[in-house]
mmCIF file of C-alpha atoms in Angstrom:
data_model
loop_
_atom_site.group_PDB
_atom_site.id
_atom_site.type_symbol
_atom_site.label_atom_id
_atom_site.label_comp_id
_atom_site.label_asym_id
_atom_site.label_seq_id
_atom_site.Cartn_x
_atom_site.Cartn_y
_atom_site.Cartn_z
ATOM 1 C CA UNK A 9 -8.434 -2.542 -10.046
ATOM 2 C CA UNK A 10 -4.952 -2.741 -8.165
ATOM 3 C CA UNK A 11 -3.713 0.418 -6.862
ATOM 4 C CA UNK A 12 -0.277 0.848 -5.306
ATOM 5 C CA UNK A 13 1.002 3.478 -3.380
ATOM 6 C CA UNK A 14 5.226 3.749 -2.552
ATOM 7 C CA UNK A 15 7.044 5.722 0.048
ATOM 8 C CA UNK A 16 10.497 7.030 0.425
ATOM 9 C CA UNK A 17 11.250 9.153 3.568
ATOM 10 C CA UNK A 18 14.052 11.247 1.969
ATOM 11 C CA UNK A 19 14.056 13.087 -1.495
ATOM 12 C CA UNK A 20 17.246 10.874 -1.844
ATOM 13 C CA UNK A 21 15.794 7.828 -1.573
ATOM 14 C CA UNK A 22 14.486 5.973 -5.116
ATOM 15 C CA UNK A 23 11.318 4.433 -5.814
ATOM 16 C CA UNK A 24 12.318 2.537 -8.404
ATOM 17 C CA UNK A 25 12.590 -0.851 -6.560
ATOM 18 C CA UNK A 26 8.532 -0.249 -5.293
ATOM 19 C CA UNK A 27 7.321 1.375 -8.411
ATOM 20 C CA UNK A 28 8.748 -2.382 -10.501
ATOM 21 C CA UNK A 29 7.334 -4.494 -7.480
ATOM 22 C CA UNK A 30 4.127 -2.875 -7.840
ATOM 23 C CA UNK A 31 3.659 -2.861 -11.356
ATOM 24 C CA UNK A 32 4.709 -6.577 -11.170
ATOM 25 C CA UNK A 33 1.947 -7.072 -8.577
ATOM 26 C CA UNK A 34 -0.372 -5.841 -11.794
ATOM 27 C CA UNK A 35 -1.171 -1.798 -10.087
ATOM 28 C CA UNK A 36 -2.859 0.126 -12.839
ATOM 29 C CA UNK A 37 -2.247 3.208 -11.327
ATOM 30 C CA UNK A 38 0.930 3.761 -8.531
ATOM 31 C CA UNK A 39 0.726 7.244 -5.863
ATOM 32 C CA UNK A 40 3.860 8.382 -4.266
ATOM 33 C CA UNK A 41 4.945 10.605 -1.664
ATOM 34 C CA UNK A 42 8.523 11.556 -1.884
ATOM 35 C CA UNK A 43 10.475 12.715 1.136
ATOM 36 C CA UNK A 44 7.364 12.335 3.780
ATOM 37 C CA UNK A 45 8.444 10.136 7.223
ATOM 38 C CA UNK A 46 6.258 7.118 7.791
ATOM 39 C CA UNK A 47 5.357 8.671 10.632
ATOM 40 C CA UNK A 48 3.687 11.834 9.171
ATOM 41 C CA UNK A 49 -0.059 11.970 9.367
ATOM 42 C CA UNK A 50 -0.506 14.067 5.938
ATOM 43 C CA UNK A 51 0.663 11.809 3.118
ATOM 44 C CA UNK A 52 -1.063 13.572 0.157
ATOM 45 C CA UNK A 53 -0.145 10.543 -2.179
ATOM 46 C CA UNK A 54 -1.863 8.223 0.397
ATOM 47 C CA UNK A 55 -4.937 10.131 0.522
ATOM 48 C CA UNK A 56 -5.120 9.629 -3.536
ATOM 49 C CA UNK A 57 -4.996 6.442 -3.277
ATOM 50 C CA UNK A 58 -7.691 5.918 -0.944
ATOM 51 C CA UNK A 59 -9.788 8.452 -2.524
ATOM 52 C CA UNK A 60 -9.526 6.194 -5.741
ATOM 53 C CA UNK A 61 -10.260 2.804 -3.822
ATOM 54 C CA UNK A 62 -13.968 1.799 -4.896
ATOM 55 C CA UNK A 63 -15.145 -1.514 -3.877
ATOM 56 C CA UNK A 64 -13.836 -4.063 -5.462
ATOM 57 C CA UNK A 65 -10.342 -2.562 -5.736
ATOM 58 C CA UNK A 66 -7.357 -3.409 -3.824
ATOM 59 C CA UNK A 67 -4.183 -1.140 -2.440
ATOM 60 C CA UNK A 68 -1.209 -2.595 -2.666
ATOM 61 C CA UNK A 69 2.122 -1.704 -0.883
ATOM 62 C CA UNK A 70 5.520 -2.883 -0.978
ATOM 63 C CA UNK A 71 6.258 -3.526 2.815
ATOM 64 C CA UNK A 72 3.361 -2.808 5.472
ATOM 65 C CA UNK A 73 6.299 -0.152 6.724
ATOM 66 C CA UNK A 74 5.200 2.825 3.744
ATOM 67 C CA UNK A 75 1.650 2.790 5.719
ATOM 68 C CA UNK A 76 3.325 3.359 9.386
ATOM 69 C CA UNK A 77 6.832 2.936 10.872
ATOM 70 C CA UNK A 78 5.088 1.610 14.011
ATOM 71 C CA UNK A 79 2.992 -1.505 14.726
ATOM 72 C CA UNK A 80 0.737 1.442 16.673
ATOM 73 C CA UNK A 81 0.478 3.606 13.731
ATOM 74 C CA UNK A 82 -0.240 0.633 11.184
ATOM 75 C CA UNK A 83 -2.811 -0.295 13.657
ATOM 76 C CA UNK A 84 -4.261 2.854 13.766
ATOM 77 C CA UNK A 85 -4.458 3.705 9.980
ATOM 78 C CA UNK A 86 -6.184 0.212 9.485
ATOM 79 C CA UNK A 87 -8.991 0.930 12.190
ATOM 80 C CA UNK A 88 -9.478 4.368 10.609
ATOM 81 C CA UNK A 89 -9.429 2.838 6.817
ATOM 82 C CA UNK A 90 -12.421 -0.107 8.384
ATOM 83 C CA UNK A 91 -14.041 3.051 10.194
ATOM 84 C CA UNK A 92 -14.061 4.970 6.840
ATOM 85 C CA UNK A 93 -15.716 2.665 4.603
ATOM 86 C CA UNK A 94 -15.586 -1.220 5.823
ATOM 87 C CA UNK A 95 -11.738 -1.624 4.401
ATOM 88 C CA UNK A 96 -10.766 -5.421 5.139
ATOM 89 C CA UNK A 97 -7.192 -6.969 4.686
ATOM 90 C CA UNK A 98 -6.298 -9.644 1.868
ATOM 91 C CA UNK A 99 -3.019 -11.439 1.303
ATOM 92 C CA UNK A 100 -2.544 -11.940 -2.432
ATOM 93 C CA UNK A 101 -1.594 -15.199 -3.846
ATOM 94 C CA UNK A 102 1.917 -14.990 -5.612
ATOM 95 C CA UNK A 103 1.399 -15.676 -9.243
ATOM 96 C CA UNK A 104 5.571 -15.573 -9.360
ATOM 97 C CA UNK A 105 7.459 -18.143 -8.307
ATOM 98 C CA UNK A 106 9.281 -17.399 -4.715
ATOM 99 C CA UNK A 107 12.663 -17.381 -5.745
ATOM 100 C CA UNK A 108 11.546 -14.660 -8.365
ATOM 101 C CA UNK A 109 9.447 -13.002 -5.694
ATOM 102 C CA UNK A 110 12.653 -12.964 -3.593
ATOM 103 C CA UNK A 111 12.891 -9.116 -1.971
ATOM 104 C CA UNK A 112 9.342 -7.980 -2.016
ATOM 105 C CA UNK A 113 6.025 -8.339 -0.553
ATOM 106 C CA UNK A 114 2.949 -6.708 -1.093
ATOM 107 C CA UNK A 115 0.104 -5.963 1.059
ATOM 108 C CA UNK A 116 -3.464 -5.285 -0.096
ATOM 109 C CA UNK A 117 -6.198 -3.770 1.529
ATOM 110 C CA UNK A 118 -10.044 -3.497 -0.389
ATOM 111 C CA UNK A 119 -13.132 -1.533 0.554
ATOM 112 C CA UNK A 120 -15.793 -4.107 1.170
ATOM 113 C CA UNK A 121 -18.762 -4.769 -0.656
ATOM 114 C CA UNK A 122 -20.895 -4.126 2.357
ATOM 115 C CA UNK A 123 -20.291 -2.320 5.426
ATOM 116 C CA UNK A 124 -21.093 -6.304 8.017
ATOM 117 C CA UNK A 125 -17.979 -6.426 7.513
ATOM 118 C CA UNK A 126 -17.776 -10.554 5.848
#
């Protein structure tokens, strides 16, 4: 199952352009955190996403920045996710043609099937 998880740093902010890239990428299920900085460690709809990864499923994000706002901090949460359960990176292949994809990525992380790490 796809999960997706969005970000907006200020209660002003919209998700609306994450929450239609995400269920475009096929997310059954999208978490949110509204008005939390990239850079703050408790992101309550983060942790419900991860809690609801089991292996075989895949996060999804918009832009690698709703996961950190620094290449330090995106490091760190992806040792920590690898640490926690054998989490590996995977680029999706577009099923959209590019000019439609135009203004969005998504990233996708999913727990392994075994903890070697292949």
């Amino acid at each position: 199952m796809k999960i997706g998880y969005a970000r907006v740093s200020t209660d002003e902010q919209n998700l609306d352009l994450q929450r239609h890239a995400l269920e475009a990428a096929g997310c059954a299920v999208v978490y949110e955190d509204r008005g939390i900085s990239g850079a703050t460690a408790d992101r309550p709809g983060l942790a419900a996403a991860l809690a609801r990864l089991e292996p075989g499923d895949v996060l999804v994000v918009w832009k690698l920045d709703r996961l950190g706002r620094s290449l330090f901090r995106l490091i760190e949460f992806l040792d920590g996710l690898g640490k926690a359960g054998g989490v590996s990176p995977r680029c999706p292949r577009p099923s959209t043609p590019p000019r439609q994809a135009v203004g969005w990525s998504s990233t996708c992380w999913a727990p392994s099937r075994s903890s070697s790490g292949r």
